[in-house]
Short mmCIF file of C-alpha atoms and ligand atoms in Angstrom, two decimals:
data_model
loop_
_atom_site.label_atom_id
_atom_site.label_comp_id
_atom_site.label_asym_id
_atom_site.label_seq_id
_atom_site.Cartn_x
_atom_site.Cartn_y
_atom_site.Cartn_z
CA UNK A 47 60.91 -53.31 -38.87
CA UNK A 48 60.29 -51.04 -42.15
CA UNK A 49 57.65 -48.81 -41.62
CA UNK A 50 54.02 -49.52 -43.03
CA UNK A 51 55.05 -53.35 -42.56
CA UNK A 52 53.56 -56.11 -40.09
CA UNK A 53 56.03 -59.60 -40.56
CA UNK A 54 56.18 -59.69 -44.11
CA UNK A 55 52.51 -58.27 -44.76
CA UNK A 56 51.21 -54.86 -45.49
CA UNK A 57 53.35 -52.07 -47.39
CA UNK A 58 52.70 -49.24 -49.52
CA UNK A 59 52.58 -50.01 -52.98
CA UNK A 60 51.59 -47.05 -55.00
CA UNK A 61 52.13 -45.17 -57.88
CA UNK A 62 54.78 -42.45 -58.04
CA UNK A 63 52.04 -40.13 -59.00
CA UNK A 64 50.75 -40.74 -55.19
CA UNK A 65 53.87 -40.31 -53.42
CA UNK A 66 53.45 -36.41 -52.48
CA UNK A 67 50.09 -36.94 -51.32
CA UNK A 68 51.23 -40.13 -49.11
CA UNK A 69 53.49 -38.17 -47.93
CA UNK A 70 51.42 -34.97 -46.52
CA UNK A 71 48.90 -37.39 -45.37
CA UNK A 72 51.50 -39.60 -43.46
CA UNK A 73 52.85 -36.35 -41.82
CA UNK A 74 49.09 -35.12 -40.98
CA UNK A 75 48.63 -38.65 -39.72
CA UNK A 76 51.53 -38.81 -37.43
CA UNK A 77 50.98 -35.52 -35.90
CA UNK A 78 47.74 -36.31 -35.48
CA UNK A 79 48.41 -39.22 -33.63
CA UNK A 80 50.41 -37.71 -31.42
CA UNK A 81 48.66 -34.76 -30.63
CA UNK A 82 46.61 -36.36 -27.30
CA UNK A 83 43.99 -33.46 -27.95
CA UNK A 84 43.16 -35.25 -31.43
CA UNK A 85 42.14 -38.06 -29.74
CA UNK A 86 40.13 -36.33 -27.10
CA UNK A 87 38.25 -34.21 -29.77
CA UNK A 88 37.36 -37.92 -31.55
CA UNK A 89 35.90 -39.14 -28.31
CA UNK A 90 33.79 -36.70 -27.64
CA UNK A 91 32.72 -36.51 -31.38
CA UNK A 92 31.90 -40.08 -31.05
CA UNK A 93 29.94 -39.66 -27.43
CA UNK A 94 27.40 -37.11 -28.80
CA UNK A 95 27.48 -38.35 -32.38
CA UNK A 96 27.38 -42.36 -32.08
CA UNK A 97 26.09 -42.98 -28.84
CA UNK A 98 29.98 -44.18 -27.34
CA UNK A 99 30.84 -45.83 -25.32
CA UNK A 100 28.81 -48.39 -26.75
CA UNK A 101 27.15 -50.77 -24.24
CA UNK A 102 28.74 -54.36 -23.26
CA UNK A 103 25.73 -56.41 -22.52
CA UNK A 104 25.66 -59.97 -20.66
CA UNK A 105 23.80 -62.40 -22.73
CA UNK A 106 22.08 -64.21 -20.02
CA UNK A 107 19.86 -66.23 -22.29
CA UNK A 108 22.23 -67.22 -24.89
CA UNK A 109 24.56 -68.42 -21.87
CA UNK A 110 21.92 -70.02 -20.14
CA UNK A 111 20.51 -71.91 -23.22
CA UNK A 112 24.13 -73.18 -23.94
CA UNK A 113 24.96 -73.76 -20.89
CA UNK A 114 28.81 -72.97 -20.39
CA UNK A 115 30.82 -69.45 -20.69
CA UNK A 116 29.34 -66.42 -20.19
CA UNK A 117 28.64 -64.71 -22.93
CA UNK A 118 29.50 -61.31 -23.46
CA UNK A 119 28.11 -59.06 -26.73
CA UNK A 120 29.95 -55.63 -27.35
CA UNK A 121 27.46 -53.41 -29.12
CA UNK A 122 28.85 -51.92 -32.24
CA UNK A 123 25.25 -52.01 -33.30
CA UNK A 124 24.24 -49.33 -31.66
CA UNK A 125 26.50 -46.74 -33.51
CA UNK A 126 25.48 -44.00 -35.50
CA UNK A 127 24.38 -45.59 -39.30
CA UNK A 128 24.53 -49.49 -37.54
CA UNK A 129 27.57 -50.82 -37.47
CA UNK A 130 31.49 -50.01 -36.28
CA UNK A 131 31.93 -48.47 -39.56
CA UNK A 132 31.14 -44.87 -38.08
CA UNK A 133 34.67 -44.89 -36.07
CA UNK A 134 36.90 -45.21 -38.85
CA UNK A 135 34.96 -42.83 -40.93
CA UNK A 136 34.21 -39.99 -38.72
CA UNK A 137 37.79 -40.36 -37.55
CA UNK A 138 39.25 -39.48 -40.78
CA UNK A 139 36.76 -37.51 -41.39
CA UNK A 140 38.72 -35.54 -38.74
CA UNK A 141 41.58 -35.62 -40.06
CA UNK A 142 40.73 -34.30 -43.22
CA UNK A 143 39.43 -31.63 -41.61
CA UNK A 144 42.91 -31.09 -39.83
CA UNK A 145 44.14 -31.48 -43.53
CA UNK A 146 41.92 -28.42 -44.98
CA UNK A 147 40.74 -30.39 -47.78
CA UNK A 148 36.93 -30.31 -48.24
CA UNK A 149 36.52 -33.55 -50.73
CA UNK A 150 36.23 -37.14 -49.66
CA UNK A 151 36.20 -40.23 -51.86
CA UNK A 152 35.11 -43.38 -51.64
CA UNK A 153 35.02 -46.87 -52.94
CA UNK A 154 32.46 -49.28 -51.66
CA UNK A 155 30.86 -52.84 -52.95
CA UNK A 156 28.14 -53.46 -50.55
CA UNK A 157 27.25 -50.19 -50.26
CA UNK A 158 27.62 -49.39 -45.95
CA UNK A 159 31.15 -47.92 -46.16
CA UNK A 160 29.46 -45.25 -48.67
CA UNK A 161 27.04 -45.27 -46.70
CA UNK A 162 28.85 -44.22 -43.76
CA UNK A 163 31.11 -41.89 -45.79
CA UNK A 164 28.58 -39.73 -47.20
CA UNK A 165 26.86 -39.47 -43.54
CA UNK A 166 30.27 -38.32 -42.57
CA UNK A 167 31.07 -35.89 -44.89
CA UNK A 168 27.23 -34.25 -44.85
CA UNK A 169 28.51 -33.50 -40.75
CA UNK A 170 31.89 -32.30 -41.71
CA UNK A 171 29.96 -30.19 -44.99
CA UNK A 172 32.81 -32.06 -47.31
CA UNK A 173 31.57 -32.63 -50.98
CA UNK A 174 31.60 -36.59 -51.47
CA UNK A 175 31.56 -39.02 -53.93
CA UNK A 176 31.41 -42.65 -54.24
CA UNK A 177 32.35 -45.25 -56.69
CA UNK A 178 30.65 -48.43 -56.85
CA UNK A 179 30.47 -50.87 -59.15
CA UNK A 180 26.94 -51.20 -62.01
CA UNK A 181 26.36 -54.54 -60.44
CA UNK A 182 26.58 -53.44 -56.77
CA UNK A 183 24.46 -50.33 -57.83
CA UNK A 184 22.28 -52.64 -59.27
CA UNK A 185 21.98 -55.04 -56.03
CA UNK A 186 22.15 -52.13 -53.34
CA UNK A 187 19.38 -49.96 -54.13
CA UNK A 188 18.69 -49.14 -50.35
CA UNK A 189 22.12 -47.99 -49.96
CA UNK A 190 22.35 -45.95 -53.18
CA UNK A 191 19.07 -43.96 -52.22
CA UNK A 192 20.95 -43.30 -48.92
CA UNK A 193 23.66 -41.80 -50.19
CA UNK A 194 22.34 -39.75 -52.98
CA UNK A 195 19.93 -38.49 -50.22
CA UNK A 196 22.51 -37.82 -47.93
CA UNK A 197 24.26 -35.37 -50.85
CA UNK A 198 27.06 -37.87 -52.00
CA UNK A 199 27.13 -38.37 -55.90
CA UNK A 200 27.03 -41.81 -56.68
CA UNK A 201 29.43 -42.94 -60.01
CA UNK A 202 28.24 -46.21 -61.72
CA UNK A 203 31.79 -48.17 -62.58
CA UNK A 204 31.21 -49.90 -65.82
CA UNK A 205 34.64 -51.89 -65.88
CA UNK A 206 35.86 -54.79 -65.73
CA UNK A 207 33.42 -57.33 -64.05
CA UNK A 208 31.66 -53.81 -62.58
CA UNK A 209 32.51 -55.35 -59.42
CA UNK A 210 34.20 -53.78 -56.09
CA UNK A 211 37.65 -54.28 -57.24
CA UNK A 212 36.81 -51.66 -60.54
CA UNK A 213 35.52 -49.66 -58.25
CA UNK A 214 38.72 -49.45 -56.34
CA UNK A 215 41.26 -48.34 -59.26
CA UNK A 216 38.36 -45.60 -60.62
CA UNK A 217 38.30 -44.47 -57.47
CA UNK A 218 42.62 -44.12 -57.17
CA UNK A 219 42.38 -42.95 -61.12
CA UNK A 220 40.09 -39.82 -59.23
CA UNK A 221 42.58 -39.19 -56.48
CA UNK A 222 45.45 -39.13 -58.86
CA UNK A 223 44.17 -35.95 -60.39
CA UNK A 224 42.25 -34.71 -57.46
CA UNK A 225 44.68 -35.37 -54.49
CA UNK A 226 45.17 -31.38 -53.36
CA UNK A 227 42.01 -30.94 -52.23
CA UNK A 228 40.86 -34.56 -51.87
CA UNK A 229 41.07 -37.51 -49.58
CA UNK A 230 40.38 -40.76 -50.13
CA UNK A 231 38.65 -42.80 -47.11
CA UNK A 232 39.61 -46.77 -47.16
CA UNK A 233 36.74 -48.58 -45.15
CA UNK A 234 38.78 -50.80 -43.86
CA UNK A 235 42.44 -51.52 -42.16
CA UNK A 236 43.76 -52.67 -46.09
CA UNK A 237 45.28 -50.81 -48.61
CA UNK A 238 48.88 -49.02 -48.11
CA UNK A 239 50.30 -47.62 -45.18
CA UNK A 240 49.16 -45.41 -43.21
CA UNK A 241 45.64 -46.99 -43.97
CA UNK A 242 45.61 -50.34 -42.31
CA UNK A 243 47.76 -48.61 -38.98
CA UNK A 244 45.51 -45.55 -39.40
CA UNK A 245 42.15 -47.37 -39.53
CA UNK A 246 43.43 -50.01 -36.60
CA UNK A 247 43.92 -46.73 -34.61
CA UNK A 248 40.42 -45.47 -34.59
CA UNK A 249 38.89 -48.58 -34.17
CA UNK A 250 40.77 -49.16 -31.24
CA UNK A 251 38.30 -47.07 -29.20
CA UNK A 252 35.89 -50.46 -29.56
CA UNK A 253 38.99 -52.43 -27.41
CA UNK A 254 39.66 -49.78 -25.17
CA UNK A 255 36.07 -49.30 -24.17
CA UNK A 256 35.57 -53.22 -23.81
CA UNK A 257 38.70 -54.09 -21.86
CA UNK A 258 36.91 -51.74 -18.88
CA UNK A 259 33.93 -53.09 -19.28
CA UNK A 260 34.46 -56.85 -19.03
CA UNK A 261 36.29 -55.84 -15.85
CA UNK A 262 33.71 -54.09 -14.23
CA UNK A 263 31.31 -56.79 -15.34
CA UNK A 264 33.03 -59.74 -14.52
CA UNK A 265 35.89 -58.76 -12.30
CA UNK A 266 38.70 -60.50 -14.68
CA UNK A 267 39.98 -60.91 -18.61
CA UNK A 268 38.11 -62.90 -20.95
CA UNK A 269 38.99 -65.92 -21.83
CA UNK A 270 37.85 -65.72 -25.27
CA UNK A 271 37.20 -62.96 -28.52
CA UNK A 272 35.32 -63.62 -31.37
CA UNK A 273 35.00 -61.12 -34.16
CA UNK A 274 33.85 -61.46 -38.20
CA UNK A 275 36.57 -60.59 -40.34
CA UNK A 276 35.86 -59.22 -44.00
CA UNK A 277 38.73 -56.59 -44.51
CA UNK A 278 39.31 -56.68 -40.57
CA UNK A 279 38.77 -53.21 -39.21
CA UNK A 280 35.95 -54.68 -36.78
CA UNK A 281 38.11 -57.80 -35.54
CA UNK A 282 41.42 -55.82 -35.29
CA UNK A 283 39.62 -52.96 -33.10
CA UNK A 284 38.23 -54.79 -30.35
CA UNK A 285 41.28 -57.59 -30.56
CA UNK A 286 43.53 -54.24 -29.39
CA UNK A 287 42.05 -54.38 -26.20
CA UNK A 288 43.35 -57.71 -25.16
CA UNK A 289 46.62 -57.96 -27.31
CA UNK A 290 49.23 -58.09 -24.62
CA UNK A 291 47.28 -60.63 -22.38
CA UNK A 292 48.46 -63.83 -23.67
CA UNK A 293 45.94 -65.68 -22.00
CA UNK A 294 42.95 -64.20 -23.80
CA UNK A 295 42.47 -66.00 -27.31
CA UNK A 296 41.30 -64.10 -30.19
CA UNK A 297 39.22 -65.59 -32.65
CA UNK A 298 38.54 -64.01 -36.36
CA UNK A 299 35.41 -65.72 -38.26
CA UNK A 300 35.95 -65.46 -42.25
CA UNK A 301 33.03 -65.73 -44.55
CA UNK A 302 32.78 -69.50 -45.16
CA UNK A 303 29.79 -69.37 -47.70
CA UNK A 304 28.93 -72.50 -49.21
CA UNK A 305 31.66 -74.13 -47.56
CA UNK A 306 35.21 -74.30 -47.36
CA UNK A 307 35.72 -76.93 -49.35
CA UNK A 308 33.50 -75.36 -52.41
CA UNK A 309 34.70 -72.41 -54.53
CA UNK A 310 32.08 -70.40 -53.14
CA UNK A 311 33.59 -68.80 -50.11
CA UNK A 312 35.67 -65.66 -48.67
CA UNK A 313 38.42 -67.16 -46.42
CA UNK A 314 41.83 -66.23 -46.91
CA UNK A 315 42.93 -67.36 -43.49
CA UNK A 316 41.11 -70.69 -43.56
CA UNK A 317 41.14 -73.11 -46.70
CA UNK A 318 43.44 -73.01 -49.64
CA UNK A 319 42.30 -71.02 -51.94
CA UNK A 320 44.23 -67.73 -50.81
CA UNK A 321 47.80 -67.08 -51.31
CA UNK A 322 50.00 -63.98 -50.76
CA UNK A 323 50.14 -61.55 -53.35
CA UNK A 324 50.31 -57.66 -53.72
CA UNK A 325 47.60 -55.84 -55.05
CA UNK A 326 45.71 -52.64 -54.24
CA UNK A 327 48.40 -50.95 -52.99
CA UNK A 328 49.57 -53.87 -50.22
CA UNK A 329 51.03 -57.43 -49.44
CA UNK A 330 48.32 -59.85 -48.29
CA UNK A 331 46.77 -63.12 -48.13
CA UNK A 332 44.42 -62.80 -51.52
CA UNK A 333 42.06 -65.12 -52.83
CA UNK A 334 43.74 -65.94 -56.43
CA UNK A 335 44.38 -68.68 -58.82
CA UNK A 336 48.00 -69.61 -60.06
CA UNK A 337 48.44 -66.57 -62.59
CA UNK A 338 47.52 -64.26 -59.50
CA UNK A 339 44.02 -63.66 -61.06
CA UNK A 340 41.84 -62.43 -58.75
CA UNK A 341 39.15 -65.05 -57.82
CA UNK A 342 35.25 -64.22 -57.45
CA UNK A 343 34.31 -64.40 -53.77
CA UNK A 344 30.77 -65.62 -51.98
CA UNK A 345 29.39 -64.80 -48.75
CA UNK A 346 25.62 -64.20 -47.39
CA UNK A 347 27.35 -61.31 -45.53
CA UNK A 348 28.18 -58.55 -48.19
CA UNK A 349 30.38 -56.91 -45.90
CA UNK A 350 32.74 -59.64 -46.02
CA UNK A 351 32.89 -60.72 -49.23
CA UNK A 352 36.45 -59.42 -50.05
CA UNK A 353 39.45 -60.67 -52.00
CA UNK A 354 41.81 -59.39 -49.23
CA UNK A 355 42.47 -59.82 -45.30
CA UNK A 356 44.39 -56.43 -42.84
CA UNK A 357 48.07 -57.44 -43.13
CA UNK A 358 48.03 -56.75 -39.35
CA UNK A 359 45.45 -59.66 -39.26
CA UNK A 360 48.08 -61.69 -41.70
CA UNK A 361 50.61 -61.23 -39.58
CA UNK A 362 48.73 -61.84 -36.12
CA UNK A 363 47.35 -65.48 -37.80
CA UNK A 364 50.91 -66.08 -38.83
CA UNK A 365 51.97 -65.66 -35.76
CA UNK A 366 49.53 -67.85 -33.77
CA UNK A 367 48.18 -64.50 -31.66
CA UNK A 368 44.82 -64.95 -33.56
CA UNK A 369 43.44 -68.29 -34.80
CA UNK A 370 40.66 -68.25 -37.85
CA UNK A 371 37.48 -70.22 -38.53
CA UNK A 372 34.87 -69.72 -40.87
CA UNK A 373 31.26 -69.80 -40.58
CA UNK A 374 28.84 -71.17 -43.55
CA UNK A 375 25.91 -69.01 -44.66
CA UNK A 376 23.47 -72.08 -43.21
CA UNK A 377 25.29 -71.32 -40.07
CA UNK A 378 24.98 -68.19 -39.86
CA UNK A 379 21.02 -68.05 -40.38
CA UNK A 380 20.79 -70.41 -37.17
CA UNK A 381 23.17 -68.31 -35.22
CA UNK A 382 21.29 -65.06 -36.10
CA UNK A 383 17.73 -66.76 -35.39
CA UNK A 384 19.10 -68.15 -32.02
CA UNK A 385 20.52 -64.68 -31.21
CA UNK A 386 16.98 -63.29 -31.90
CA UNK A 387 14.67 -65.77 -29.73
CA UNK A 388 17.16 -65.84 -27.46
CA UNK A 389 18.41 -62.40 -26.66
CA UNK A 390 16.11 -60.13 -28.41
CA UNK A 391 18.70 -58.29 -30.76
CA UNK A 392 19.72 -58.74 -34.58
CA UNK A 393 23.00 -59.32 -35.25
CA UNK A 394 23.60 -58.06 -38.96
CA UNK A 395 24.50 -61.06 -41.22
CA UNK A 396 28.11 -60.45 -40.94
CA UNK A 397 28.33 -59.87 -37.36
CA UNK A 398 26.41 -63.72 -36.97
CA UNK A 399 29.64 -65.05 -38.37
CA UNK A 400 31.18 -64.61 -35.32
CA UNK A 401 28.52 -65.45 -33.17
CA UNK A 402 28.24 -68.94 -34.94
CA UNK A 403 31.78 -69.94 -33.60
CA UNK A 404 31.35 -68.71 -30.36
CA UNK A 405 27.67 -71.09 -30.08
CA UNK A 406 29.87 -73.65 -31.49
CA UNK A 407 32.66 -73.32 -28.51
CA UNK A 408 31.20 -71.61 -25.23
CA UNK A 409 29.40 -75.04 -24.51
CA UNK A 410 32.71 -76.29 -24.12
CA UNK A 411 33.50 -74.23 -21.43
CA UNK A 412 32.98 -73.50 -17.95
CA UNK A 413 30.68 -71.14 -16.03
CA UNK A 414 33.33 -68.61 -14.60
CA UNK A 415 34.63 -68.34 -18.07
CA UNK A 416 34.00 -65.66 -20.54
CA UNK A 417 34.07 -64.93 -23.80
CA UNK A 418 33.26 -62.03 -25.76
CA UNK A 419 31.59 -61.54 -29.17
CA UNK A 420 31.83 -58.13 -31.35
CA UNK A 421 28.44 -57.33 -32.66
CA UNK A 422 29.94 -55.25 -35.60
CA UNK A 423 26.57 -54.07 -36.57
CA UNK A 424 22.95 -54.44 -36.70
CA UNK A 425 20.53 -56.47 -39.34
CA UNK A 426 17.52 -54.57 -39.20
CA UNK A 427 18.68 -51.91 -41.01
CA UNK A 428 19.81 -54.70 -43.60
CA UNK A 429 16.32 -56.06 -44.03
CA UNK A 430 15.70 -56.60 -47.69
CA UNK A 431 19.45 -58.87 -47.14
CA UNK A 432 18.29 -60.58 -43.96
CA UNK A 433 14.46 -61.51 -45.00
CA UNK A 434 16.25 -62.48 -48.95
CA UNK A 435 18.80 -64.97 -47.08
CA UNK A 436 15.76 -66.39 -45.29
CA UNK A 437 14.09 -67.06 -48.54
CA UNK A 438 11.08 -65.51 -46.19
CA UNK A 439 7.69 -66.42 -48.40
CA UNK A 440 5.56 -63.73 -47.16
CA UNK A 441 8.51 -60.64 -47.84
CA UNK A 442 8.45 -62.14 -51.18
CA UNK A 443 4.97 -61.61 -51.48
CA UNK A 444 5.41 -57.93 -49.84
CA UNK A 445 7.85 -57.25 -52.62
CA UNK A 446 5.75 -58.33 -55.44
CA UNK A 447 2.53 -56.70 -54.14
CA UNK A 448 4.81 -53.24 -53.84
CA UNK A 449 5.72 -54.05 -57.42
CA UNK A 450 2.63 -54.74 -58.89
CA UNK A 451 1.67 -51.32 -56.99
CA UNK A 452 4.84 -49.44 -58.56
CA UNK A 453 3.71 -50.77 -62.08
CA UNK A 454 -0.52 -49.37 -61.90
CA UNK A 455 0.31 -45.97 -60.72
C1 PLP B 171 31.56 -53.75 -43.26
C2 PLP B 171 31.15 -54.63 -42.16
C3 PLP B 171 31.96 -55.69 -41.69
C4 PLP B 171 33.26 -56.09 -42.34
O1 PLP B 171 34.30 -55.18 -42.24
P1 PLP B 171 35.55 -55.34 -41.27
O2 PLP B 171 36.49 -54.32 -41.77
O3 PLP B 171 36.06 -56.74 -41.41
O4 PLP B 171 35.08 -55.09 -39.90
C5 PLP B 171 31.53 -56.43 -40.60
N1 PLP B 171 30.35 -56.17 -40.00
C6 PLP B 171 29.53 -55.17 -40.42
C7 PLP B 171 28.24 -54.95 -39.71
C8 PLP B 171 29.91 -54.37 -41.51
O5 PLP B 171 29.09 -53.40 -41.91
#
């Protein structure tokens, strides 16, 4: 199969101006890869910077209150910044390292990828900085601060529909011009080859990690894997672990907003509004109408509101290895508040997508099966989202009162 390719799916699809710096950063990647002592130097980076391995914890509650499988919960949550974010990015922060080049970009909607970036780069003493869209700038505040405080300048992307996607060709339009001493970190396992591979890679630490666990824990393979999937780098890491055993099912959960059947969602897997198409730099499944317009996405879950799916996770889909559901923003509320009562943790609101298939199923199953759910991240860091999606009367009064506050002084 041609390099950079998964079935039909993925690619590199970029402009000749980018082809010498693909190039060096394909070489730096493969030797990378194949330099075992690489690898070593990212676990340990990950052990005493992100508290790896990360904990598998039995759900004893959860399983109880269902009655059925036993459920499982992988704790990406408790990495460094919140979420399984901090693997890809410290990873190529890494490499870029390996590369001499002491400037990372990024491009980021919801604001945790730059979040995670500029973290990154303040460790590694890289300059940073970070395109987002006005409108996301204007709906992430938290974030923003974060990164601004973390040393990362923040560019405002006044485009287009000032949107994610804008952010994404500013952000190429920098590395153009910038690429000798600059790399560009995707936040996800999109975008051309190496990227999706390259992101898949370090992300595989959450499978590896998991596939021990579940053994020691409960003496045999799951039965079943549930993960959220926005671009796919949290779904594809902990479905490496368990590729090869055909009798494990993997399950990704796409954002299913207001519904599948409304034009409010972000399933490309699931439903009919996605089709495949090359943009960005790769061959996907893309939500678009008939003149291969982009269409505007929905989800409660910011981190999964995206036009585009990995081509790995195309491909896997296409081939039956993974199946796709998608969970609806009222669903996902429940699943979080169950996981909460229940268990005493806080899924963040993407994370709950996959939790809210695996409620739906595990009752359907028996007691010596199990299944396992990726916990991608964590929701209390995401409060003002969380308390906003529960339309929570007294945080609305919290907010007003700090207003009101802000406004005397
Ligand atoms: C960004 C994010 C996601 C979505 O990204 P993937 O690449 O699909 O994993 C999921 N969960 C959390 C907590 C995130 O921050």
């Amino acid at each position: 199969m041609k390099k950079g390719y998964f079935g039909q799916w993925g690619g590199a699809f970029i402009p000749e101006v980018l082809h010498a710096t693909f190039t060096e950063f394909n070489i730096a990647y493969e030797a990378a890869r194949a330099d075992s002592s690489f690898w070593q130097e990212y676990v340990d980076l990950m052990a005493n910077y992100s508290c790896r391995p990360t904990p598998l914890t039995f759900a004893e509650n959860l399983s109880d209150h269902l009655g059925g499988a036993r459920i499982y919960i992988k704790r990406e949550d408790l990495n460094h910044t919140g979420a399984h974010k901090a693997n890809n990015v410290m990873g190529q922060g890494l490499l870029v390292k390996r590369m001499g080049k002491k400037r990372v970009i990024a491009e980021t909607g919801a604001g945790q990828h730059g979040v995670a970036t500029a973290t990154m780069a303040a460790r590694f003493g890289f300059d940073c900085t970070v395109y987002m869209g006005e409108e996301d700038v204007a709906r992430q505040r938290p974030n923003v601060f974060w990164m601004e405080k973390l040393g990362a300048t923040v560019v405002t992307v006044t485009d287009g529909s000032r949107t994610l996607k804008d952010a994404i060709n500013e952000a190429f339009r920098d590395w153009v011009t910038s690429m000798d001493d600059t790399h560009y970190v995707m936040g996800t396992v999109c975008g051309p080859h190496p990227f999706p591979e390259m992101v898949a890679w370090f992300q595989s630490i959450i499978g590896i990690e998991v596939r021990k666990q579940i053994m020691e824990q409960h003496g045999k393979m799951p039965d079943r894997v549930y993960a959220c999937v926005g671009g796919g780098s949290n779904a594809m890491g902990i479905f490496q672990g368990f590729l090869e055993d055909n009798d494990v099912e993997l399950i990704g959960v796409e954002a299913g907003g207001k519904g599948i059947d409304t034009d409010q969602h972000a399933s490309r897997m699931v439903g009919d509004r996605a089709a495949a198409g090359v943009a960005q730099g790769y061959k996907t499944m893309f939500l678009q109408d008939s003149d291969g317009q982009m269409l505007d996405t929905h989800s409660i879950a910011a981190g999964l509101d995206y036009v585009g799916v990995s081509p790995i996770l195309a491909d896997l889909g296409e081939q039956g290895r993974v199946r796709f559901e998608a969970a609806t923003d009222v669903e996902v509320l429940e699943a979080l508040t169950l996981a909460m009562r229940t268990e005493g943790i806080i899924p963040a609101l993407e994370s709950s997508h996959a939790f809210v298939q695996a409620i739906k199923e595990a009752p359907t199953m028996f007691r010596d099966q199990a299944i396992i759910i990726n916990m991608s991240g964590r929701g209390d860091k995401d409060i003002f989202t969380i308390a906003h999606a529960f339309d929570d009367p007294s945080w609305k009064d919290f907010i007003i009162g700090l207003a009101e506050e802000y406004k005397t002084k």
